[in-house]
């Protein structure tokens, strides 16, 4: 339940347009709603400023559809991450068409409801080292946009050609936060932090063969980087990086 919806409900009670019992009926689902296989946190946005997101991997189409339906009924943005295309197709067939749910295949996001209103102090840069990192980068980009942020996408600027990242230094500096997505050895975030004054969030990806160890090598490389002011999220965690960037860039005025 959004803060605006709660405020509107309280104002209706104050004007005598709704009874306290009617208000209690609407508020009874706070802070969560038990739907059997899940407890949906309708209170998350009131507490933190951002709605709950749903981890879609390993959930069935029926479970995803049930969650989407309940968030839609509460007029809340529903963001389901890591949804496989075949599961998304089945889930969309189960969701009432009026809910407006859509699937975005590159970031593997199933989304229902309107994005949050714009509220960032400035844009967030999402930088992808290579084209193979785009699914994770796009998960970060779309998550940030749905949370009300403006995103500047910068792609294919890995350390194999440093002139490429140097050419976009001013674009990154113009943003509030820079999210840098890289696999292989994971060197790009430290390079970026050495070039810009902005907070940098490194996102290691599972892209890379052999000694890349499914993302462990770039993650350890980022964690042991000498560039100060850089933080690191888990492997392939574009959502987590975008959420952290949105908290940093949030306009609290």
Coordinates of C-alpha atoms in Angstrom, one line a residue:
X1 CA 0.0 0.0 0.0
X2 CA 1.5 3.3 -1.1
X3 CA 1.8 6.3 1.3
X4 CA -0.4 8.3 -1.0
X5 CA -3.2 5.7 -0.8
X6 CA -2.9 5.6 3.1
X7 CA -3.0 9.4 3.2
X8 CA -6.1 9.6 0.9
X9 CA -7.9 7.0 3.1
X10 CA -7.2 9.0 6.3
X11 CA -8.3 12.2 4.6
X12 CA -11.6 10.5 3.6
X13 CA -12.2 9.4 7.2
X14 CA -11.4 13.0 8.4
X15 CA -14.0 14.4 6.0
X16 CA -16.6 11.9 7.1
X17 CA -16.6 10.2 3.6
X18 CA -15.5 6.8 5.1
X19 CA -16.1 5.3 8.5
X20 CA -13.4 4.1 10.8
X21 CA -14.7 0.5 10.2
X22 CA -14.2 0.9 6.4
X23 CA -10.7 2.3 7.0
X24 CA -9.9 -0.7 9.3
X25 CA -11.1 -3.0 6.6
X26 CA -8.6 -1.4 4.1
X27 CA -5.8 -1.4 6.7
X28 CA -6.2 -4.9 8.0
X29 CA -3.8 -6.2 5.4
X30 CA -1.0 -4.1 6.9
X31 CA 1.7 -5.0 7.5
X32 CA 1.4 -8.2 5.4
X33 CA -1.1 -10.5 3.7
X34 CA -0.9 -14.3 4.1
X35 CA -1.9 -16.0 0.9
X36 CA -0.8 -19.5 2.0
X37 CA 2.5 -20.0 0.2
X38 CA 3.7 -16.5 0.7
X39 CA 3.3 -13.5 3.1
X40 CA 3.2 -10.4 1.0
X41 CA 4.8 -7.3 2.7
X42 CA 2.3 -4.5 1.8
X43 CA 4.0 -2.3 4.4
X44 CA 7.4 -2.3 2.8
X45 CA 7.0 1.0 0.8
X46 CA 5.6 2.8 3.9
X47 CA 8.7 1.7 5.9
X48 CA 11.4 2.0 3.3
X49 CA 10.1 4.2 0.5
X50 CA 10.3 1.3 -2.0
X51 CA 7.9 -1.6 -2.6
X52 CA 8.7 -5.2 -2.1
X53 CA 10.3 -7.1 -5.0
X54 CA 9.7 -10.8 -5.5
X55 CA 12.5 -13.3 -6.3
X56 CA 11.0 -15.3 -9.2
X57 CA 13.6 -18.0 -9.7
X58 CA 12.2 -21.4 -8.6
X59 CA 8.7 -20.1 -8.1
X60 CA 5.9 -21.7 -10.2
X61 CA 3.8 -19.8 -12.7
X62 CA 0.8 -20.2 -10.4
X63 CA 2.7 -18.8 -7.4
X64 CA 4.0 -15.8 -9.4
X65 CA 0.5 -15.1 -10.8
X66 CA -1.0 -15.3 -7.3
X67 CA 1.5 -12.8 -6.0
X68 CA 1.0 -10.4 -8.9
X69 CA -2.8 -10.5 -8.5
X70 CA -2.6 -9.6 -4.9
X71 CA -0.2 -6.7 -5.3
X72 CA -2.3 -5.4 -8.3
X73 CA -5.4 -5.5 -6.1
X74 CA -3.5 -3.4 -3.6
X75 CA -2.6 -0.9 -6.4
X76 CA 1.1 -1.5 -5.8
X77 CA 4.0 -1.9 -8.2
X78 CA 4.9 -5.6 -8.4
X79 CA 8.4 -6.5 -9.6
X80 CA 9.3 -10.1 -10.0
X81 CA 13.0 -10.9 -10.8
X82 CA 14.8 -13.8 -12.4
X83 CA 11.8 -15.2 -14.2
X84 CA 12.4 -17.7 -17.0
X85 CA 10.6 -17.0 -20.3
X86 CA 8.5 -20.1 -20.3
X87 CA 7.4 -19.5 -16.6
X88 CA 6.6 -15.9 -17.4
X89 CA 4.4 -16.9 -20.4
X90 CA 2.5 -19.3 -18.2
X91 CA 2.1 -16.7 -15.4
X92 CA 0.9 -14.1 -17.8
X93 CA -1.8 -16.5 -19.0
X94 CA -3.0 -16.9 -15.4
X95 CA -3.0 -13.2 -14.5
X96 CA -6.2 -11.2 -15.2
X97 CA -5.5 -9.2 -18.4
X98 CA -6.6 -6.0 -16.8
X99 CA -3.6 -6.1 -14.4
X100 CA -1.3 -4.9 -17.2
X101 CA 1.5 -7.3 -16.4
X102 CA 4.3 -7.5 -18.9
X103 CA 7.5 -9.6 -19.2
X104 CA 10.8 -8.0 -20.2
X105 CA 13.1 -10.9 -21.5
X106 CA 16.5 -9.3 -21.4
X107 CA 16.5 -8.5 -17.6
X108 CA 14.1 -11.4 -17.0
X109 CA 11.6 -9.1 -15.1
X110 CA 7.9 -9.6 -14.9
X111 CA 6.3 -6.2 -14.0
X112 CA 2.8 -5.2 -13.1
X113 CA 1.7 -1.7 -12.1
X114 CA 3.0 1.8 -12.7
X115 CA 6.6 2.8 -11.9
X116 CA 7.1 5.0 -8.9
X117 CA 7.1 8.8 -9.7
X118 CA 10.4 10.5 -10.6
X119 CA 12.3 11.3 -7.4
X120 CA 16.0 11.1 -8.0
X121 CA 18.4 14.0 -7.4
X122 CA 20.0 13.1 -10.7
X123 CA 20.6 10.1 -13.0
X124 CA 22.1 6.8 -12.2
X125 CA 24.7 5.5 -14.7
X126 CA 24.6 1.8 -15.4
X127 CA 27.9 0.7 -17.1
X128 CA 28.3 -2.7 -18.7
X129 CA 31.8 -4.0 -19.4
X130 CA 30.7 -6.1 -22.3
X131 CA 27.6 -7.1 -24.3
X132 CA 27.4 -10.4 -22.4
X133 CA 26.9 -8.5 -19.2
X134 CA 23.8 -6.8 -20.5
X135 CA 21.2 -9.0 -18.9
X136 CA 22.5 -8.1 -15.4
X137 CA 23.0 -4.5 -16.4
X138 CA 19.5 -4.2 -17.8
X139 CA 18.1 -5.8 -14.6
X140 CA 19.8 -2.9 -12.8
X141 CA 18.6 -0.3 -15.3
X142 CA 15.0 -1.3 -15.3
X143 CA 14.9 -1.8 -11.6
X144 CA 16.2 1.8 -11.1
X145 CA 13.7 3.2 -13.6
X146 CA 10.8 1.4 -11.9
X147 CA 11.9 2.8 -8.6
X148 CA 11.6 6.4 -10.0
X149 CA 15.1 7.0 -11.2
X150 CA 16.5 8.2 -14.5
X151 CA 19.2 5.9 -16.0
X152 CA 22.1 6.6 -18.3
X153 CA 23.0 3.3 -20.0
X154 CA 26.7 2.9 -21.0
X155 CA 27.6 -0.4 -22.7
X156 CA 30.7 -2.3 -23.9
X157 CA 33.4 -0.2 -22.3
X158 CA 35.5 -2.9 -20.7
X159 CA 39.2 -2.7 -19.7
X160 CA 40.4 -4.5 -22.9
X161 CA 40.1 -1.0 -24.5
X162 CA 40.6 1.7 -21.8
X163 CA 40.0 4.5 -24.3
X164 CA 36.3 3.5 -24.4
X165 CA 35.7 4.1 -20.6
X166 CA 37.8 7.3 -20.8
X167 CA 35.5 8.6 -23.5
X168 CA 32.5 8.5 -21.1
X169 CA 34.1 9.8 -18.0
X170 CA 32.1 13.1 -18.1
X171 CA 28.8 11.2 -18.5
X172 CA 29.6 9.1 -15.4
X173 CA 30.7 12.1 -13.4
X174 CA 27.4 13.8 -14.2
X175 CA 25.4 11.1 -12.5
X176 CA 24.7 10.7 -8.8
X177 CA 25.8 7.0 -8.6
X178 CA 27.6 4.7 -11.0
X179 CA 26.7 1.0 -11.2
X180 CA 29.4 -0.9 -13.0
X181 CA 28.6 -4.5 -14.2
X182 CA 31.5 -6.7 -15.2
X183 CA 32.5 -10.4 -15.4
X184 CA 35.8 -12.1 -16.3
X185 CA 38.4 -10.6 -13.9
X186 CA 36.1 -7.8 -12.7
X187 CA 38.5 -4.9 -13.1
X188 CA 36.2 -2.3 -14.5
X189 CA 34.6 -0.9 -11.3
X190 CA 37.9 -0.1 -9.7
X191 CA 39.0 1.7 -12.9
X192 CA 35.8 3.7 -12.9
X193 CA 36.2 4.6 -9.2
X194 CA 39.7 5.9 -10.0
X195 CA 38.2 8.2 -12.7
X196 CA 35.1 9.7 -11.0
X197 CA 34.1 11.3 -7.7
X198 CA 30.7 9.6 -7.5
X199 CA 29.8 6.5 -5.4
X200 CA 30.5 3.4 -7.4
X201 CA 28.7 0.0 -7.0
X202 CA 30.4 -3.0 -8.5
X203 CA 28.3 -5.9 -9.8
X204 CA 30.3 -9.0 -10.6
X205 CA 28.7 -11.3 -13.2
X206 CA 29.0 -15.0 -13.8
X207 CA 30.3 -14.3 -17.4
X208 CA 33.7 -15.8 -18.0
X209 CA 35.2 -19.2 -18.5
X210 CA 37.5 -21.4 -16.4
X211 CA 39.1 -19.4 -13.6
X212 CA 36.3 -16.9 -13.6
X213 CA 34.6 -19.5 -11.4
X214 CA 31.0 -18.4 -12.2
X215 CA 31.5 -14.9 -10.9
X216 CA 33.6 -15.7 -7.8
X217 CA 36.8 -14.3 -9.4
X218 CA 35.3 -10.9 -10.4
X219 CA 33.6 -10.6 -7.0
X220 CA 36.8 -11.2 -5.1
X221 CA 38.6 -8.9 -7.4
X222 CA 36.1 -6.1 -6.7
X223 CA 36.1 -6.8 -3.0
X224 CA 39.9 -6.5 -2.9
X225 CA 40.2 -3.4 -5.2
X226 CA 42.3 -0.6 -3.9
X227 CA 40.0 2.2 -5.2
X228 CA 38.3 3.8 -2.1
X229 CA 34.6 4.6 -2.1
X230 CA 33.5 1.5 -4.0
X231 CA 31.0 -1.1 -2.8
X232 CA 30.2 -4.5 -4.2
X233 CA 27.0 -6.6 -4.4
X234 CA 26.7 -10.3 -5.0
X235 CA 27.2 -12.1 -8.3
X236 CA 24.6 -11.1 -10.9
X237 CA 22.7 -9.0 -8.4
X238 CA 21.6 -6.2 -10.7
X239 CA 18.5 -5.7 -8.7
X240 CA 20.5 -5.2 -5.4
X241 CA 22.8 -2.7 -7.0
X242 CA 19.9 -0.7 -8.5
X243 CA 18.1 -0.6 -5.1
X244 CA 21.3 0.6 -3.3
X245 CA 21.9 3.2 -6.0
X246 CA 18.3 4.4 -5.7
X247 CA 18.6 4.8 -2.0
X248 CA 21.8 6.9 -2.5
X249 CA 20.2 9.1 -5.3
X250 CA 16.8 9.5 -3.6
X251 CA 15.7 13.1 -3.4
X252 CA 14.5 13.4 0.3
X253 CA 13.5 17.1 0.1

